[in-house]
Amino acid sequence: MDTFALLMDGFATALSLQNLAAAAAGAFLGILVGAMPGIGSLAGVALLLPLTFTFNPTTGMIMLSAVYYANMYGGSYSAILINIPGDTPAIMTALDGHPMAKQGRPGQALFTSNIASFIGGTIGILILTILGPNLARFGLRFGPVEMAALLMVAMTSLGWLLGDSPVKGLVTTLLGIIMATIGFDAVTGMPRYHFGSLYLLGGIPFIPLVIGIFGFSQVIEMMELRNKKREFDTERLTLKDSLLTKAEFLRILPPAIRSSFLGTIIGVMPGAGATTGAFLSYMQERRIGKDGHLLGTGRIEGVAAAEAGNNSAAAGAFAPLLSLGIPGSGTGAVLLGGLLMYGLNPGPLLFQNQPDFTWGLIASLYVANVITLMVALIITPWLIKILKVPVKIMIPVITMICIMGAYSANNSLYGIVMMLIFGVLGFLMKKFGYPIAPLLLAYVLAPTLEKNFRQALQISDGSFLIFFQKPIAAVLMVFLLATVASPIIRMMIGKIKNHTKGENI
Amino acid sequence: MKRLTLFVLISLITTMGTLAIGQEDGGSWTPSRNVEWVVTSSPGGGSSIFTQTIVEIINAEGLVDEDILINYQTDGAGSVGRRRVSRANERGHMLLTFNNGDLQPLVQVEQGDLDMFTPIAVMATDGQILLVPADSPFETAQDFIDALESGQRIIMGGSRGDDINLKDEIVEATGGDIEYLINDSTGDALTQILGGNTEVVIAKPAASFELVSAGELRPLIAATRDGFNEPFEAPTFIDLGYDISLTVYRGIVGPQDMPQEAVEFWSDVMGQVVETERWQEGYLGQFLLTDNYLPWDEALDYMQEFEDIYTAE
């Protein structure tokens, strides 16, 4: 049977009433779990996995995929509404989403996020359907050298492109990298930079860091501004006003589609995930998008790029899982566990040996995506009401969420202490105009960069030339050099121009 | 603010109180809430397959009433997860997958020892094998040995702990020039070799089974005493004239202050797991491991012997 016929058979399986109900339930639970900071998609899927054992394999996997997708949707809700990313990929969504909410357009932000997530998911799955195993082969070509080059490009973009001042951006990027090195060396396991502290030996815990620097810093800010005018314009918070106009819808299409393609490719690469997908998509939009320089001020294009990027990366991550049996992420591992539990052996032969299941799964990914979008759109009007809650109630509520999230990350008070410290740091950074996102992204990306960079140099026996000898890496390095050199060249051209002007006078 | 602080304190105390209920009643202990099982290598490797299989059997046989959640914590080469479990005050609700590949860095790099944990069981003995891509220039085991002896630079991938140990033994015995790329699990090392980034990989049959069966990778040399059956049939180092064979045990430990009743409960559950057909045929049989179940007291002595070797090195 050819691909198309197999896929149609898959749909016939996926579209039973029971499966649709399972997808809807999964989507609802997934959004709830995803919106809670501190419980990422991994924990979400892991917590809900036992629930699905009682179902038949197809129903179980449909429900799990719905949970996985819905998590991505939910993560962006808390990012937009209260500026606390529910999961790491949502850091990028918060950059434009929360300013939009502050400007009285939370509905549009949520709506854009939903639509872009849907577009990202759909394009990701389409590419997965058509290219499947070939895509996974392509991803494999990203070895240590290529990944190191890619991450170097990402790291250099951080400081230059986020925030108003490149210097401040570089400072926070470096701070993020320094923080990521505390604890144990990721390659050899040697302890480093812990200053004899048993707590620091375990590194700086990520969830308390995010919750503190994004969420709790905001509580401090709210307390400071308590007596001033309410910053949210809550007058226009009806459902009708929160829908996108046709013109706005057309505005988000190009960034969403561009980001979906990029995100899918990133998702397929080993070791890169939805966070890198969202981040690079946002960067791409900032460079090539119309009005890209306005990103970060509350633009729907920014939300669209980030959300399409992270959802398509999540779909792309299924390619290595299905065609090689190698899970790209912790969540992928849980899904893999699910597959094994149903007596399937994901690997090079899965598509050949179990066509009905594989195509059923891909069809169920489509179905899960559609159902998740519907559930998401239905609950949006209730969500925007959160912003109508007065500040004096919001302060204790967000504080409670921050404390619970930070505690549950490791079941330890250490998490709460770290959360409070980073809350103060975040508050001071905002006050003095230092962007927060580069710090977090550098913290997330640095360990992967370090590991791949060191391995690349191991392969080359210490020669840096290796980054120019492999074709994919060479292209990335040329791009990197152009990024670094372009402001300098622009500055020099400007000087020469001024100089010649001066001579003419 | 004062009232808020009080509120937070009360809710925290209540939460902790709830968590503490149901442990002190002595006698037969059973889990009273979700159990977290930490694996310190990344998904797709031998440890994750080992753990996943046990959890699957426990669920299928209904051996434990509460849910078991597997948490992959690879930070700091696994040391962060090991420390977390060691110090955890979760009574019987936390387990750690602990092979000699984990014990060795604990002893030799992190200055820790077995006293940080409570051994629960040793489940099986696993073995290592060198794999190469189907189109590798190393057509036979002898080609590879010749390359090593001639000092040719070879890029090898693998996981940590026992894999690094094997690499060191190969270098010592042959004088070869091996550049070794350390990965968080055999799964990651396999991804690397499939992409053509390494020439040889150290693996174990469980994680590489599908890839070898499908002909993507082929077995080159086994690092066990007796070698493996199909599809992992290959000469051993001993066949080739080198005395290299390693024993890799797969075991489970709990936090340092795990109550004795909980240790006995889990040790007993594992004893039931190894009796199932799914374990004997589906895991040991298919992935070519050797049955080596040891309950907690024997596991303690067994692991201690390995620790003594690592301390002496």
CSV table of N, CA and C in Angstrom, one decimal, chain A residues 46-47 50 53 137 140 143-144 184-187 189-190 198-199 201-202 270 326-327 329-330 333 337 341 345-346 348-349 396 400 403 407 410-411 451 455 458-459 461 470, chain B residues 4 7-8 11 16 34 43-44 52 56 59 67 69 72 76-77 79-80 83-84 87 90 109-110 153 155 160 179-183 187 191-192 194-195 197 210-211 214 216:
chain,number,residue,atom,x,y,z
A,46,ALA,N,4.4,11.9,31.9
A,46,ALA,CA,4.7,10.8,32.8
A,46,ALA,C,3.5,10.6,33.8
A,47,LEU,N,3.0,11.7,34.3
A,47,LEU,CA,1.9,11.6,35.3
A,47,LEU,C,0.7,11.0,34.6
A,50,PRO,N,0.1,6.5,33.1
A,50,PRO,CA,-0.6,5.3,33.7
A,50,PRO,C,-2.1,5.3,33.4
A,53,PHE,N,-3.0,3.3,30.2
A,53,PHE,CA,-2.7,1.9,30.1
A,53,PHE,C,-4.0,1.1,29.9
A,137,ARG,N,17.3,10.7,9.0
A,137,ARG,CA,18.7,10.5,8.5
A,137,ARG,C,19.4,11.9,8.4
A,140,LEU,N,20.6,13.1,11.7
A,140,LEU,CA,21.8,12.5,12.2
A,140,LEU,C,23.1,13.1,11.7
A,143,GLY,N,26.2,16.2,13.9
A,143,GLY,CA,27.0,15.6,14.9
A,143,GLY,C,27.5,16.8,15.8
A,144,PRO,N,28.5,16.5,16.6
A,144,PRO,CA,29.1,17.5,17.5
A,144,PRO,C,29.5,18.7,16.8
A,184,PHE,N,28.6,20.2,38.2
A,184,PHE,CA,29.5,19.2,37.7
A,184,PHE,C,29.8,19.4,36.3
A,185,ASP,N,31.0,19.2,35.9
A,185,ASP,CA,31.3,19.2,34.4
A,185,ASP,C,30.4,18.2,33.7
A,186,ALA,N,29.8,18.6,32.6
A,186,ALA,CA,28.8,17.8,31.9
A,186,ALA,C,29.5,16.6,31.2
A,187,VAL,N,30.8,16.8,30.9
A,187,VAL,CA,31.4,15.7,30.1
A,187,VAL,C,32.1,14.7,31.0
A,189,GLY,N,32.1,14.8,34.6
A,189,GLY,CA,31.5,14.6,35.9
A,189,GLY,C,32.3,15.1,37.0
A,190,MET,N,33.4,15.9,36.7
A,190,MET,CA,34.2,16.5,37.8
A,190,MET,C,33.4,17.7,38.4
A,198,LEU,N,27.5,22.4,49.3
A,198,LEU,CA,26.8,21.2,48.9
A,198,LEU,C,25.6,21.4,48.0
A,199,TYR,N,25.0,22.6,48.2
A,199,TYR,CA,23.8,22.9,47.4
A,199,TYR,C,24.2,23.3,46.0
A,201,LEU,N,26.7,22.4,44.4
A,201,LEU,CA,27.3,21.2,43.8
A,201,LEU,C,26.3,20.6,42.8
A,202,GLY,N,25.0,20.7,43.1
A,202,GLY,CA,24.0,20.2,42.2
A,202,GLY,C,23.6,21.2,41.1
A,270,PRO,N,19.4,15.7,16.8
A,270,PRO,CA,19.6,15.1,18.1
A,270,PRO,C,20.1,16.1,19.1
A,326,ILE,N,15.2,6.2,18.7
A,326,ILE,CA,16.0,7.0,19.6
A,326,ILE,C,15.2,8.2,20.0
A,327,PRO,N,14.8,8.3,21.3
A,327,PRO,CA,14.0,9.4,21.7
A,327,PRO,C,14.8,10.7,21.7
A,329,SER,N,14.0,13.4,23.4
A,329,SER,CA,13.8,14.2,24.6
A,329,SER,C,13.3,13.2,25.7
A,330,GLY,N,13.2,13.8,26.9
A,330,GLY,CA,12.6,13.0,28.0
A,330,GLY,C,11.2,12.6,27.7
A,333,ALA,N,11.1,9.8,25.4
A,333,ALA,CA,11.4,8.6,26.1
A,333,ALA,C,10.1,8.0,26.7
A,337,GLY,N,8.5,4.6,25.9
A,337,GLY,CA,8.1,3.6,26.9
A,337,GLY,C,6.6,3.1,26.6
A,341,MET,N,5.5,-0.6,25.7
A,341,MET,CA,4.5,-1.2,26.5
A,341,MET,C,3.4,-1.9,25.7
A,345,ASN,N,8.4,-2.3,18.8
A,345,ASN,CA,9.8,-2.0,18.9
A,345,ASN,C,10.1,-0.9,17.9
A,346,PRO,N,10.1,0.4,18.4
A,346,PRO,CA,10.5,1.4,17.5
A,346,PRO,C,11.9,1.2,17.0
A,348,PRO,N,14.5,1.0,13.0
A,348,PRO,CA,14.5,1.1,11.6
A,348,PRO,C,13.4,0.3,10.9
A,349,LEU,N,12.9,-0.7,11.5
A,349,LEU,CA,11.9,-1.6,10.9
A,349,LEU,C,10.5,-1.3,11.3
A,396,PRO,N,-0.6,38.0,46.1
A,396,PRO,CA,-0.4,36.8,46.9
A,396,PRO,C,-0.6,35.5,46.1
A,400,MET,N,2.1,32.6,45.8
A,400,MET,CA,1.8,31.2,46.1
A,400,MET,C,2.2,30.2,45.0
A,403,ILE,N,6.0,30.0,44.9
A,403,ILE,CA,6.6,29.2,46.0
A,403,ILE,C,6.3,27.7,45.7
A,407,TYR,N,9.1,24.9,45.0
A,407,TYR,CA,9.3,23.8,46.0
A,407,TYR,C,9.1,22.4,45.3
A,410,ASN,N,12.0,20.2,43.2
A,410,ASN,CA,12.9,19.3,43.8
A,410,ASN,C,12.5,18.8,45.2
A,411,ASN,N,11.3,19.2,45.6
A,411,ASN,CA,10.8,19.0,46.9
A,411,ASN,C,11.8,19.4,48.0
A,451,LYS,N,29.3,20.7,25.6
A,451,LYS,CA,29.5,19.3,25.3
A,451,LYS,C,29.9,19.0,23.8
A,455,GLN,N,33.5,18.0,22.2
A,455,GLN,CA,33.6,16.7,21.4
A,455,GLN,C,34.1,17.1,20.0
A,458,GLN,N,37.7,17.3,20.1
A,458,GLN,CA,38.2,16.0,20.3
A,458,GLN,C,38.4,15.3,18.9
A,459,ILE,N,37.3,15.4,18.1
A,459,ILE,CA,37.3,14.7,16.8
A,459,ILE,C,38.4,15.3,16.0
A,461,ASP,N,41.1,16.7,17.0
A,461,ASP,CA,42.4,16.7,17.7
A,461,ASP,C,42.9,18.1,18.0
A,470,LYS,N,33.7,21.0,7.5
A,470,LYS,CA,32.5,20.2,7.3
A,470,LYS,C,31.5,21.2,6.7
B,4,LEU,N,0.4,36.6,55.2
B,4,LEU,CA,0.8,35.7,54.0
B,4,LEU,C,1.9,34.7,54.4
B,7,PHE,N,0.4,32.0,56.3
B,7,PHE,CA,-0.4,31.1,55.4
B,7,PHE,C,0.5,30.2,54.7
B,8,VAL,N,1.6,30.7,54.1
B,8,VAL,CA,2.6,29.9,53.4
B,8,VAL,C,3.1,28.8,54.3
B,11,SER,N,0.6,26.1,55.0
B,11,SER,CA,0.4,25.2,53.9
B,11,SER,C,1.6,24.2,53.7
B,16,MET,N,3.9,18.8,54.2
B,16,MET,CA,4.9,17.9,54.7
B,16,MET,C,4.3,16.8,55.6
B,34,ASN,N,2.9,8.1,44.8
B,34,ASN,CA,3.7,7.8,43.6
B,34,ASN,C,5.2,7.6,43.9
B,43,PRO,N,17.5,8.9,28.0
B,43,PRO,CA,16.5,7.9,27.4
B,43,PRO,C,17.1,7.2,26.2
B,44,GLY,N,16.8,6.0,26.0
B,44,GLY,CA,17.2,5.3,24.8
B,44,GLY,C,18.5,4.4,25.1
B,52,GLN,N,12.6,0.8,32.4
B,52,GLN,CA,11.3,0.8,31.7
B,52,GLN,C,10.7,-0.7,31.8
B,56,GLU,N,7.3,-1.8,33.7
B,56,GLU,CA,6.3,-2.4,32.8
B,56,GLU,C,5.8,-3.7,33.5
B,59,ASN,N,3.8,-3.1,36.6
B,59,ASN,CA,2.4,-2.7,36.2
B,59,ASN,C,1.6,-3.9,35.7
B,67,ASP,N,1.7,4.4,41.3
B,67,ASP,CA,2.3,4.5,40.0
B,67,ASP,C,3.8,4.8,40.2
B,69,LEU,N,7.0,6.6,38.5
B,69,LEU,CA,7.4,7.6,37.4
B,69,LEU,C,8.9,7.5,37.2
B,72,TYR,N,14.5,11.0,34.2
B,72,TYR,CA,15.9,11.0,33.7
B,72,TYR,C,16.6,12.2,34.1
B,76,GLY,N,25.3,17.0,35.0
B,76,GLY,CA,26.6,16.8,35.7
B,76,GLY,C,27.0,15.4,35.5
B,77,ALA,N,26.8,14.8,34.3
B,77,ALA,CA,27.2,13.4,34.1
B,77,ALA,C,26.6,12.4,35.1
B,79,SER,N,25.9,12.9,38.2
B,79,SER,CA,26.2,13.1,39.6
B,79,SER,C,25.2,13.8,40.4
B,80,VAL,N,24.5,14.7,39.7
B,80,VAL,CA,23.4,15.5,40.3
B,80,VAL,C,22.3,14.6,40.8
B,83,ARG,N,23.3,12.4,43.8
B,83,ARG,CA,23.4,13.1,45.0
B,83,ARG,C,21.9,13.3,45.5
B,84,ARG,N,21.0,13.6,44.6
B,84,ARG,CA,19.7,13.9,45.0
B,84,ARG,C,19.0,12.7,45.6
B,87,ARG,N,20.5,11.8,49.2
B,87,ARG,CA,20.1,12.7,50.3
B,87,ARG,C,18.5,12.7,50.5
B,90,GLU,N,12.6,10.5,51.2
B,90,GLU,CA,11.3,10.1,50.6
B,90,GLU,C,10.9,8.8,51.2
B,109,VAL,N,35.4,9.7,40.8
B,109,VAL,CA,35.4,11.1,40.5
B,109,VAL,C,34.7,11.9,41.6
B,110,GLU,N,33.6,11.4,42.1
B,110,GLU,CA,32.8,12.3,43.0
B,110,GLU,C,33.1,12.1,44.5
B,153,ARG,N,44.8,6.7,14.5
B,153,ARG,CA,43.9,7.5,15.4
B,153,ARG,C,42.5,7.0,15.1
B,155,ILE,N,38.4,7.3,16.3
B,155,ILE,CA,37.4,8.0,17.1
B,155,ILE,C,36.3,7.0,17.5
B,160,ARG,N,29.2,6.4,29.7
B,160,ARG,CA,30.2,6.7,30.7
B,160,ARG,C,30.6,5.4,31.5
B,179,GLU,N,40.5,8.3,20.5
B,179,GLU,CA,39.8,9.5,21.0
B,179,GLU,C,38.4,9.1,21.4
B,180,TYR,N,38.1,9.3,22.7
B,180,TYR,CA,36.8,8.7,23.1
B,180,TYR,C,35.8,9.8,23.4
B,181,LEU,N,34.7,9.8,22.8
B,181,LEU,CA,33.6,10.8,23.0
B,181,LEU,C,32.6,10.2,24.0
B,182,ILE,N,32.5,10.9,25.1
B,182,ILE,CA,31.6,10.4,26.2
B,182,ILE,C,30.2,10.9,26.0
B,183,ASN,N,29.2,10.0,26.1
B,183,ASN,CA,27.8,10.4,25.9
B,183,ASN,C,27.0,10.1,27.2
B,187,GLY,N,22.3,5.3,23.9
B,187,GLY,CA,21.4,5.8,22.9
B,187,GLY,C,22.0,7.0,22.2
B,191,THR,N,23.3,7.4,18.2
B,191,THR,CA,22.9,8.5,17.3
B,191,THR,C,24.2,9.0,16.6
B,192,GLN,N,25.2,9.2,17.4
B,192,GLN,CA,26.5,9.8,16.9
B,192,GLN,C,27.1,8.9,15.8
B,194,LEU,N,25.6,6.6,13.9
B,194,LEU,CA,24.8,6.5,12.8
B,194,LEU,C,24.9,7.8,11.9
B,195,GLY,N,25.3,8.9,12.5
B,195,GLY,CA,25.5,10.1,11.7
B,195,GLY,C,26.9,10.2,11.2
B,197,ASN,N,29.7,10.3,12.8
B,197,ASN,CA,30.6,11.1,13.6
B,197,ASN,C,31.7,10.4,14.4
B,210,GLU,N,17.7,-3.2,17.9
B,210,GLU,CA,17.0,-2.9,16.7
B,210,GLU,C,17.9,-2.6,15.6
B,211,LEU,N,18.9,-1.8,15.9
B,211,LEU,CA,19.9,-1.3,14.9
B,211,LEU,C,20.7,-2.4,14.3
B,214,ALA,N,18.5,-4.8,12.2
B,214,ALA,CA,18.2,-4.2,10.9
B,214,ALA,C,19.4,-4.0,10.0
B,216,GLU,N,22.0,-2.0,10.4
B,216,GLU,CA,22.6,-0.6,10.3
B,216,GLU,C,24.0,-0.7,10.9
